[in-house]
XYZ file of C-alpha atoms in Angstrom:
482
model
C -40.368 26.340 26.129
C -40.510 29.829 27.465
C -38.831 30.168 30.236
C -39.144 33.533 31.193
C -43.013 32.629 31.545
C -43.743 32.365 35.165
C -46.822 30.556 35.217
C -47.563 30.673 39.576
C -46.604 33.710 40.156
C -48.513 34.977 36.970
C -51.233 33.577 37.546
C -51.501 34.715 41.671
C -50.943 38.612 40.079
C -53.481 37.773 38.062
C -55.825 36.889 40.944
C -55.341 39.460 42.956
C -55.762 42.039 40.488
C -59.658 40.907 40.637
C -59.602 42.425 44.554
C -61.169 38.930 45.456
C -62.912 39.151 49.373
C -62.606 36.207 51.496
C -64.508 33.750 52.679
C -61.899 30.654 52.928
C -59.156 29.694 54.876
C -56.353 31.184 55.689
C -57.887 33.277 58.962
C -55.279 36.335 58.623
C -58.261 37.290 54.982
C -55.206 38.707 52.747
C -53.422 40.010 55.995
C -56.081 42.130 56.995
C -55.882 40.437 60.106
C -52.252 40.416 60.857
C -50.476 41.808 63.641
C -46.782 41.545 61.679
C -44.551 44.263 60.905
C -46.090 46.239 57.684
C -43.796 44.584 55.468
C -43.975 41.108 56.281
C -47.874 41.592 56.089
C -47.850 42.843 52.864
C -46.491 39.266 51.517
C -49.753 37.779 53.126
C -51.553 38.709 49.932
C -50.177 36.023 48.051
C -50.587 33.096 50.883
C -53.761 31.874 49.407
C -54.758 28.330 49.062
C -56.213 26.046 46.395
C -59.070 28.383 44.737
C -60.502 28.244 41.165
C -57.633 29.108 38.860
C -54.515 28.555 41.327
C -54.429 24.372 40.661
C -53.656 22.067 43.633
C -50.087 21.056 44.151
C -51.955 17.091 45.033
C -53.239 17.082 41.233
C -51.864 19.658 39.392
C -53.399 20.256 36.047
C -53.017 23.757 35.454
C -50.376 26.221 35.994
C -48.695 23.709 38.857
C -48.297 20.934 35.816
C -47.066 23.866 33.690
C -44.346 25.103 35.787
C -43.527 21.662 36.859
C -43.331 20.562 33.209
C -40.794 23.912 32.683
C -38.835 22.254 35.500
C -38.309 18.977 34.101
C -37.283 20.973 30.810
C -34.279 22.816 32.353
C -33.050 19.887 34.050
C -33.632 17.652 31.386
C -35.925 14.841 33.810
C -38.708 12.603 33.024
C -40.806 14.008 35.513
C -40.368 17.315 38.219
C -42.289 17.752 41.390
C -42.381 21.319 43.333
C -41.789 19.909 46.977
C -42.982 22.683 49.824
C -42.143 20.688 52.685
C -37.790 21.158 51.906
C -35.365 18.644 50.679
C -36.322 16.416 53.788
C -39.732 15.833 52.446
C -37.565 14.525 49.070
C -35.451 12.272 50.955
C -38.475 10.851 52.360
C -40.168 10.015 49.905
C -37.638 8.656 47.096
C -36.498 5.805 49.586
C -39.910 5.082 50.597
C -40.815 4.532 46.533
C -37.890 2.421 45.837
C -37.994 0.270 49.430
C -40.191 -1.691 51.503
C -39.237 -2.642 55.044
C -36.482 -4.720 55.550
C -34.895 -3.969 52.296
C -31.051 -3.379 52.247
C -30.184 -0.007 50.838
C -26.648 1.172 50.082
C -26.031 4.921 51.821
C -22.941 7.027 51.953
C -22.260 7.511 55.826
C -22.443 11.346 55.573
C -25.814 11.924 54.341
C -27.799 13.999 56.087
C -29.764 13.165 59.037
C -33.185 13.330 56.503
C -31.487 10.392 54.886
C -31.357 8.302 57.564
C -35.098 9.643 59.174
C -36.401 8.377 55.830
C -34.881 4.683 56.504
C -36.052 4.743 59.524
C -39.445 5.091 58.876
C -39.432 3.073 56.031
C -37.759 0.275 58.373
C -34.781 -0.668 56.098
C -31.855 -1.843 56.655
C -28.308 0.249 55.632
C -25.126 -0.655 54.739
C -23.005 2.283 55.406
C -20.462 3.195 52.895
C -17.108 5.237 54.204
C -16.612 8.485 52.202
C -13.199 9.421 51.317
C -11.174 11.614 53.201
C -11.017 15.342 51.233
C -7.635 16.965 51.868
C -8.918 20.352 50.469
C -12.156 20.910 53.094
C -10.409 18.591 55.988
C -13.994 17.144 55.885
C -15.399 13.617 54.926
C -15.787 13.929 51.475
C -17.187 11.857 48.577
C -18.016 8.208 48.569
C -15.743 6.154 45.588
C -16.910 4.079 43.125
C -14.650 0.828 44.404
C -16.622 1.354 47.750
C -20.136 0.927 46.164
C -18.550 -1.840 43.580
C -17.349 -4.219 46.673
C -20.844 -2.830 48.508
C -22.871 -4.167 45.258
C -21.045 -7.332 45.512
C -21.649 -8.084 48.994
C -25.276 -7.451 48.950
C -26.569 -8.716 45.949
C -29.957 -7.573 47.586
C -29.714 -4.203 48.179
C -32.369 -2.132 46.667
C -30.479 1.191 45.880
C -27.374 2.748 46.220
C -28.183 6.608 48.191
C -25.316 9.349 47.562
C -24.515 12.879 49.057
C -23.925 15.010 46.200
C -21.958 17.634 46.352
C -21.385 17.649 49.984
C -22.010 20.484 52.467
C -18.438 21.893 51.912
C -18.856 21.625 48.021
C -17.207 18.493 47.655
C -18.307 16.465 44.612
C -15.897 14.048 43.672
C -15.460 12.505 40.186
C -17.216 8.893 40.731
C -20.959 9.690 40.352
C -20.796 8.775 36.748
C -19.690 5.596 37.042
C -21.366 4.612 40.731
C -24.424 4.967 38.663
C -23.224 2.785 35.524
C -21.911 0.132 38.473
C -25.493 0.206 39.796
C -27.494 0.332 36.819
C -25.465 -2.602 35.404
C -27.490 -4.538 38.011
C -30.786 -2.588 37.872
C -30.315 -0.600 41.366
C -31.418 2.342 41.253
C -29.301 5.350 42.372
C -31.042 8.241 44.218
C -28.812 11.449 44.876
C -29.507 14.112 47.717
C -28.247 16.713 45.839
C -29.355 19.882 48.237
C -26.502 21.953 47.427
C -26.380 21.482 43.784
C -29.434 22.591 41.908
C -27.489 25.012 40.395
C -24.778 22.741 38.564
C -27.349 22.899 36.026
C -25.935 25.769 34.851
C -22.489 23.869 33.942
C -18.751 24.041 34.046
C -17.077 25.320 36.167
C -19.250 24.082 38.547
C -19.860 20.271 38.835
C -21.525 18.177 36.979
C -25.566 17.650 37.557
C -26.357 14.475 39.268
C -29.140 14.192 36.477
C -26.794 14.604 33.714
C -24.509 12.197 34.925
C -27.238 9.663 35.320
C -29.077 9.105 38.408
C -32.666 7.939 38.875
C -34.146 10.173 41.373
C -32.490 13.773 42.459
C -33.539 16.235 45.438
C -32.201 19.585 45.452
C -32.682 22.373 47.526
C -33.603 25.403 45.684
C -33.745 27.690 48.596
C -29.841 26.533 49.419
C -28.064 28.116 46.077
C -31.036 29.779 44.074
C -33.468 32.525 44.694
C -36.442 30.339 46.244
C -37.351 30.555 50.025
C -36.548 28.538 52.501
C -38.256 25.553 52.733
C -38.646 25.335 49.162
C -37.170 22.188 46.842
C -37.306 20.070 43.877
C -37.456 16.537 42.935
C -36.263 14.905 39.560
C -37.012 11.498 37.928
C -35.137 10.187 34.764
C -35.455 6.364 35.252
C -37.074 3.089 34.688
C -36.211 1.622 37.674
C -38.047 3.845 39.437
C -41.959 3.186 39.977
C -42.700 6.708 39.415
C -46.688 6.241 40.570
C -45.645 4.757 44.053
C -43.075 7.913 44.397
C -46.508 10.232 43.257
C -48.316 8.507 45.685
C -45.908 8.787 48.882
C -45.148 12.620 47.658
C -48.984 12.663 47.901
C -48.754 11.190 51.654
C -45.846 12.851 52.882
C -46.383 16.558 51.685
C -48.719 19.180 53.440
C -52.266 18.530 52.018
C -52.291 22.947 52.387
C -49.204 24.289 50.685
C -48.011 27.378 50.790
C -48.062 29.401 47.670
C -45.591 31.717 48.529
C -43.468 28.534 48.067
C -44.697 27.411 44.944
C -44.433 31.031 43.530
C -40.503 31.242 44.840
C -39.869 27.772 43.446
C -41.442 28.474 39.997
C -39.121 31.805 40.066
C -36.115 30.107 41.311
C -36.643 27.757 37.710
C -36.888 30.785 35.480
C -33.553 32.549 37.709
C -31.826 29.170 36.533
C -33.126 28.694 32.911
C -32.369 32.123 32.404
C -28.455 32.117 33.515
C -26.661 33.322 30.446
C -23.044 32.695 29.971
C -22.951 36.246 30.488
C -24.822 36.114 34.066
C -21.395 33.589 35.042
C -18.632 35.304 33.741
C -20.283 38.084 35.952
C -20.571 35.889 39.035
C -16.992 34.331 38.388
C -15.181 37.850 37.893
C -17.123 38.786 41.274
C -15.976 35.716 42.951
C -12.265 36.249 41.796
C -12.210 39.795 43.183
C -13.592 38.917 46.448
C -11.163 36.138 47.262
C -8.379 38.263 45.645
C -9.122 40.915 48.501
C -9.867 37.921 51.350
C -6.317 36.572 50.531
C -5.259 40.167 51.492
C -6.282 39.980 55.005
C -3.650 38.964 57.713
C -3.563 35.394 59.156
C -6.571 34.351 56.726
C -6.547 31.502 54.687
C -9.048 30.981 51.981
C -9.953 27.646 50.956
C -11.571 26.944 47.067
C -13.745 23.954 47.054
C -14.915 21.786 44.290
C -18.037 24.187 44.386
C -16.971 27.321 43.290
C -19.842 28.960 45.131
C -18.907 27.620 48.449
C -15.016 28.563 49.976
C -13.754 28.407 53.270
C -11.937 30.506 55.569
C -9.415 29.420 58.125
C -7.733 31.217 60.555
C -4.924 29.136 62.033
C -4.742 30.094 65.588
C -8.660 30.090 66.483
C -11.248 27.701 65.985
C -13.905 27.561 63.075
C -16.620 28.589 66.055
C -14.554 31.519 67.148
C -13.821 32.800 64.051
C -17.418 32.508 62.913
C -18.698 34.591 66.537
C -15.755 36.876 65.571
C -17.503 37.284 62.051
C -21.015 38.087 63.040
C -19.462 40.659 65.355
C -18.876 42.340 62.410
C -21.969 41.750 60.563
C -21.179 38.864 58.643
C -23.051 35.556 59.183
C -21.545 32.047 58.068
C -23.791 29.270 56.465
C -21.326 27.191 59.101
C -18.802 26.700 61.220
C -16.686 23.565 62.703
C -13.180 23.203 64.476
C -11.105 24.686 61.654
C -13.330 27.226 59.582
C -16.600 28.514 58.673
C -18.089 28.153 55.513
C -19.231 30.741 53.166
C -22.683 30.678 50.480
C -21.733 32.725 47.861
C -24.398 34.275 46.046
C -25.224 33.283 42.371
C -24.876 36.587 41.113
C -26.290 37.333 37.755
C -24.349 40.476 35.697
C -25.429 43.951 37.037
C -26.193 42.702 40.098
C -24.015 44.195 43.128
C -22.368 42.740 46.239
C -20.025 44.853 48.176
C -16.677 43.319 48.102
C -14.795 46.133 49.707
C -17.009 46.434 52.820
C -17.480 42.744 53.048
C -13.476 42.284 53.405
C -12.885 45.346 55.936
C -15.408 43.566 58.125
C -13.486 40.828 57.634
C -10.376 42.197 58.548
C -11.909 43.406 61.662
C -13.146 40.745 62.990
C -9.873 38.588 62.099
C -7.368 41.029 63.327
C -9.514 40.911 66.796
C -8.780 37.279 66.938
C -5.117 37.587 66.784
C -4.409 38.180 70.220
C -6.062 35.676 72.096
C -6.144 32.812 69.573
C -4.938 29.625 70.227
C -3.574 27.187 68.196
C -6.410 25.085 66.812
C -4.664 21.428 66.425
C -4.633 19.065 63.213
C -8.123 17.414 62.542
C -7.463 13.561 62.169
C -8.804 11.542 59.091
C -11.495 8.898 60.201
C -10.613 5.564 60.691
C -11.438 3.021 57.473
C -14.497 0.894 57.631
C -15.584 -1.686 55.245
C -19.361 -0.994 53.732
C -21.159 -2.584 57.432
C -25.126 -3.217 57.513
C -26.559 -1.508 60.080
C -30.420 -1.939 60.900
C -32.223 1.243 61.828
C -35.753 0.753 63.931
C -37.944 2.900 65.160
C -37.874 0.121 67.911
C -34.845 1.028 69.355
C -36.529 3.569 71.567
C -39.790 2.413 72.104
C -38.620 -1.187 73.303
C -35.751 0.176 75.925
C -35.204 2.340 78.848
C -32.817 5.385 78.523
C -30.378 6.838 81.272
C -27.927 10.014 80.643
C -24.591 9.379 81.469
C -21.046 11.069 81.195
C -19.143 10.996 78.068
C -16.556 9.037 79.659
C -18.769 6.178 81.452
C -20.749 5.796 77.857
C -17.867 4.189 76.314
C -19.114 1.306 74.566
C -22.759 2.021 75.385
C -25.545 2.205 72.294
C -26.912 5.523 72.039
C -30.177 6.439 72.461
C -30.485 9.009 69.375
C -28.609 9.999 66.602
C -25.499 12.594 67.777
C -25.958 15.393 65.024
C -23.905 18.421 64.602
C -26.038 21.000 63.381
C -24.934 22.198 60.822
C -24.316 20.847 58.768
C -27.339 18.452 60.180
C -24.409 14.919 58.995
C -24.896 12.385 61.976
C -21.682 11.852 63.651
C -23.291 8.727 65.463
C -26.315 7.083 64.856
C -28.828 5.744 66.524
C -28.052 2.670 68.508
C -24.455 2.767 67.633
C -21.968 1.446 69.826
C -19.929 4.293 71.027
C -15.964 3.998 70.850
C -13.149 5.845 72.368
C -12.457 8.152 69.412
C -16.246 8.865 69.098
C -16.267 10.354 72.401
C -13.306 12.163 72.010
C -14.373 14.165 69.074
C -17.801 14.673 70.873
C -16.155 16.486 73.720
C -13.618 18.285 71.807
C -16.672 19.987 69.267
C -18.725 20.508 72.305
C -15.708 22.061 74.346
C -15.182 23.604 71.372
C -18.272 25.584 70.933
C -20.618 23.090 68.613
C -23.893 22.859 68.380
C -25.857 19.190 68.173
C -29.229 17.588 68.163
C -29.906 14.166 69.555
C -28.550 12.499 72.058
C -25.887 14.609 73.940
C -26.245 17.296 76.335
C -24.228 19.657 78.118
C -24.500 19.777 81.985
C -22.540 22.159 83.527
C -19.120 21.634 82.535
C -19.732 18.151 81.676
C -20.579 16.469 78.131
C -23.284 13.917 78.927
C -25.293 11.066 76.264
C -28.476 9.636 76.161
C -27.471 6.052 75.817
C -29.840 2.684 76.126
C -29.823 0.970 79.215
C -27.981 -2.299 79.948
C -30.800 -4.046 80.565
C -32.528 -3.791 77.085
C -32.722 -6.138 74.048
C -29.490 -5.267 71.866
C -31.300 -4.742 68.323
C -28.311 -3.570 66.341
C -25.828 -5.917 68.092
């Protein structure tokens, strides 16, 4: 195939170039009608919808099934799917197809909140497998092939196995491989939420592709590491174990019936940018990415931290926080992807050769903002690794809500208590409690420390005053997870 062909965006400059008038949705008529800034209108020309010669993302059969089919090509998958609606929509969608309620599904325990949204709806029951521990990040880090083994084993009925892949701070681990020859030795499917990998494609150094190392179903976020806009993913299927017209069909029900094509056009670019990395394009990025952590090594009191991921690293700073350093940071005009209780987390950009990104100006900003910090920093302690667990089933309802009262009370007094909604740090958007989880000592803990601390969450925790209060389920209610 050719893949500097471009067949959505072609064919919208194509459209345009006939001057067309308007007489169909949307309202704003080409931007005419606009109020934004001048050059945020001037993208308006290409939000069109499904007119004679653009296809229809529903039932592609022109130059949507082209640059799908283009898609599958680079990434070597049965079938591709342009999903407008982000990786979330993904996650959805590929447990639905594989699950129907009350099925047991194997899931890593630090997936992303999507992951467990998309059990939820489909009513299924987890087992929630511990991750190891990753030294490198000081983060909760890949799940190991012995813990899906003795999972498998246990529950001879679960449906799938569901992995994080790499993981927010790059981590990948070396077990995928083989989690998916344990699973497929018993026909279980394994589906990978691979949002931060779409460009491993591109090969070594970086990590292997979840698709090349075997797994049924793969979402990826192409706005995360390639040139496509927010919003804006992909979805792979190489499998037989995978009814592909059920996942078609819940795509179908789950995605906007109006997508954007300012979506579709980024995502059909973002597959050419890929296709169209030369060896030449990484040696470029990697002599880039050398120099700049070269000179961030340079700067007093920083520590720079390589992850599995060579486009992801992390910065430390030993006597501040990860949330002071990062407000620090944008001070200076550099924003994070992250931050947590040690460091902040940096996107590098997939540079391609020519392409410029000022290391020297990048690293005296740096150095500002760090050599600000270094008189009123504090210590930041030791993060401690997680306690074990064994794999646990854990049912997830939409009940849990609907059936019970809910009362907020202080961190202290919910000791014990089920919560009322998931606790999510965001970012990275990884559940720290679920659901109707019985809260323990260390649990709250950590909650006040990261909201003490600076954190941000979602869910079911609030801060009142000076206090750190949770939604939790009242006494008196039925105990559904119990």
């Amino acid at each position: 195939m050719d893949h500097t062909k471009r067949p959505v965006v072609e064919a919208l400059q194509n459209f345009l170039a006939t001057r067309p008038v308007s007489f169909h949705v949307p309202g704003h008529k080409h931007g005419l009608l606009s109020k934004l800034p001048e050059d945020l209108k001037a993208a308006l020309r290409y939000d069109v919808t499904e007119l004679t010669g653009l296809d229809d993302l529903h039932a592609p059969a022109e130059m949507l099934a082209e640059a799908q089919r283009m898609l599958a090509d680079v990434y070597g998958a049965d079938q591709s799917f342009f999903l407008v609606n982000g990786s979330t929509v993904g996650n959805l969608a590929m447990i639905r197809a594989v699950c129907a309620p009350g099925d047991t599904l194997l899931v890593q325990r630090n997936a992303h909140k999507s992951v467990f949204h998309a059990m939820e709806l489909a009513g299924v029951q987890a087992v929630l497998l511990t991750p190891e521990w990753d030294e490198t990040t000081c983060t909760a880090g890949a799940v190991s092939s012995a813990t899906v083994e003795e999972a498998l084993e246990r529950h001879t009925d679960a449906k799938g196995v569901v992995v994080t892949y790499p993981t927010y701070y790059g981590t990948a681990g070396s077990d995928l491989q083989t989690i998916v020859e344990c699973a497929h030795e018993r026909g279980i499917p394994v589906l990978v939420d691979e949002a931060h990998g779409a460009h491993f494609v591109i090969g070594s150094p970086f990590p292997v592709s979840a698709l090349h190392a075997g797994a049924d179903i793969v979402v990826q976020s192409a706005h995360k590491t390639l040139s496509a806009m927010t919003q804006a993913s992909f979805l792979h299927v190489n499998s037989t174990l995978v009814d592909i017209h059920k996942l078609t069909h819940t795509l179908s029900m789950l995605q906007t019936s109006s997508p954007s094509y300012m979506l579709l056009a980024s995502l059909d670019d973002a597959r050419a940018m890929v296709a169209g990395y030369s060896e030449d394009d990484k040696q470029a990025f990697l002599a880039w990415r050398s120099e700049f952590i070269r000179q961030l090594k340079k700067v007093k009191a920083l520590e720079v931290i390589e992850t599995e991921d060579p486009l992801k690293i992390l910065l430390r700073q030993k006597e501040a926080s990860g949330y002071t350093l990062q407000h620090a940071l944008e001070g200076s005009g550099i924003y994070t992807e992250l931050a947590d209780e040690r460091q902040v987390l940096f996107v590098l950009p997939l540079l391609t050769e020519g392409t410029a990104y000022p290391i020297d100006s990048i690293c005296k900003a740096v150095d500002s903002a760090v050599q600000q910090l270094q008189s009123s920093a504090v210590e930041v302690p030791e993060k401690d690794e997680p306690l074990e667990e064994e794999p646990r089933k854990f049912f997830i309802t939409t009940s849990s809500q609907s059936k019970k009262d809910t009362e907020w009370v202080s961190a202290e007094s919910a000791i014990g208590c089920q919560t009322a909604a998931a606790i999510i740090p965001y970012p990275p958007g990884i559940p720290l409690v679920l659901s109707g989880e019985h809260l323990n000592l260390h649990q709250i803990q950590e909650i006040c420390h990261m909201t003490e601390s600076g954190a941000k969450f979602q869910g079911a925790v609030r801060v009142n005053g000076s206090a750190t209060e949770i939604e939790v389920l009242s006494a008196q209610g039925e105990d559904w997870n119990g």
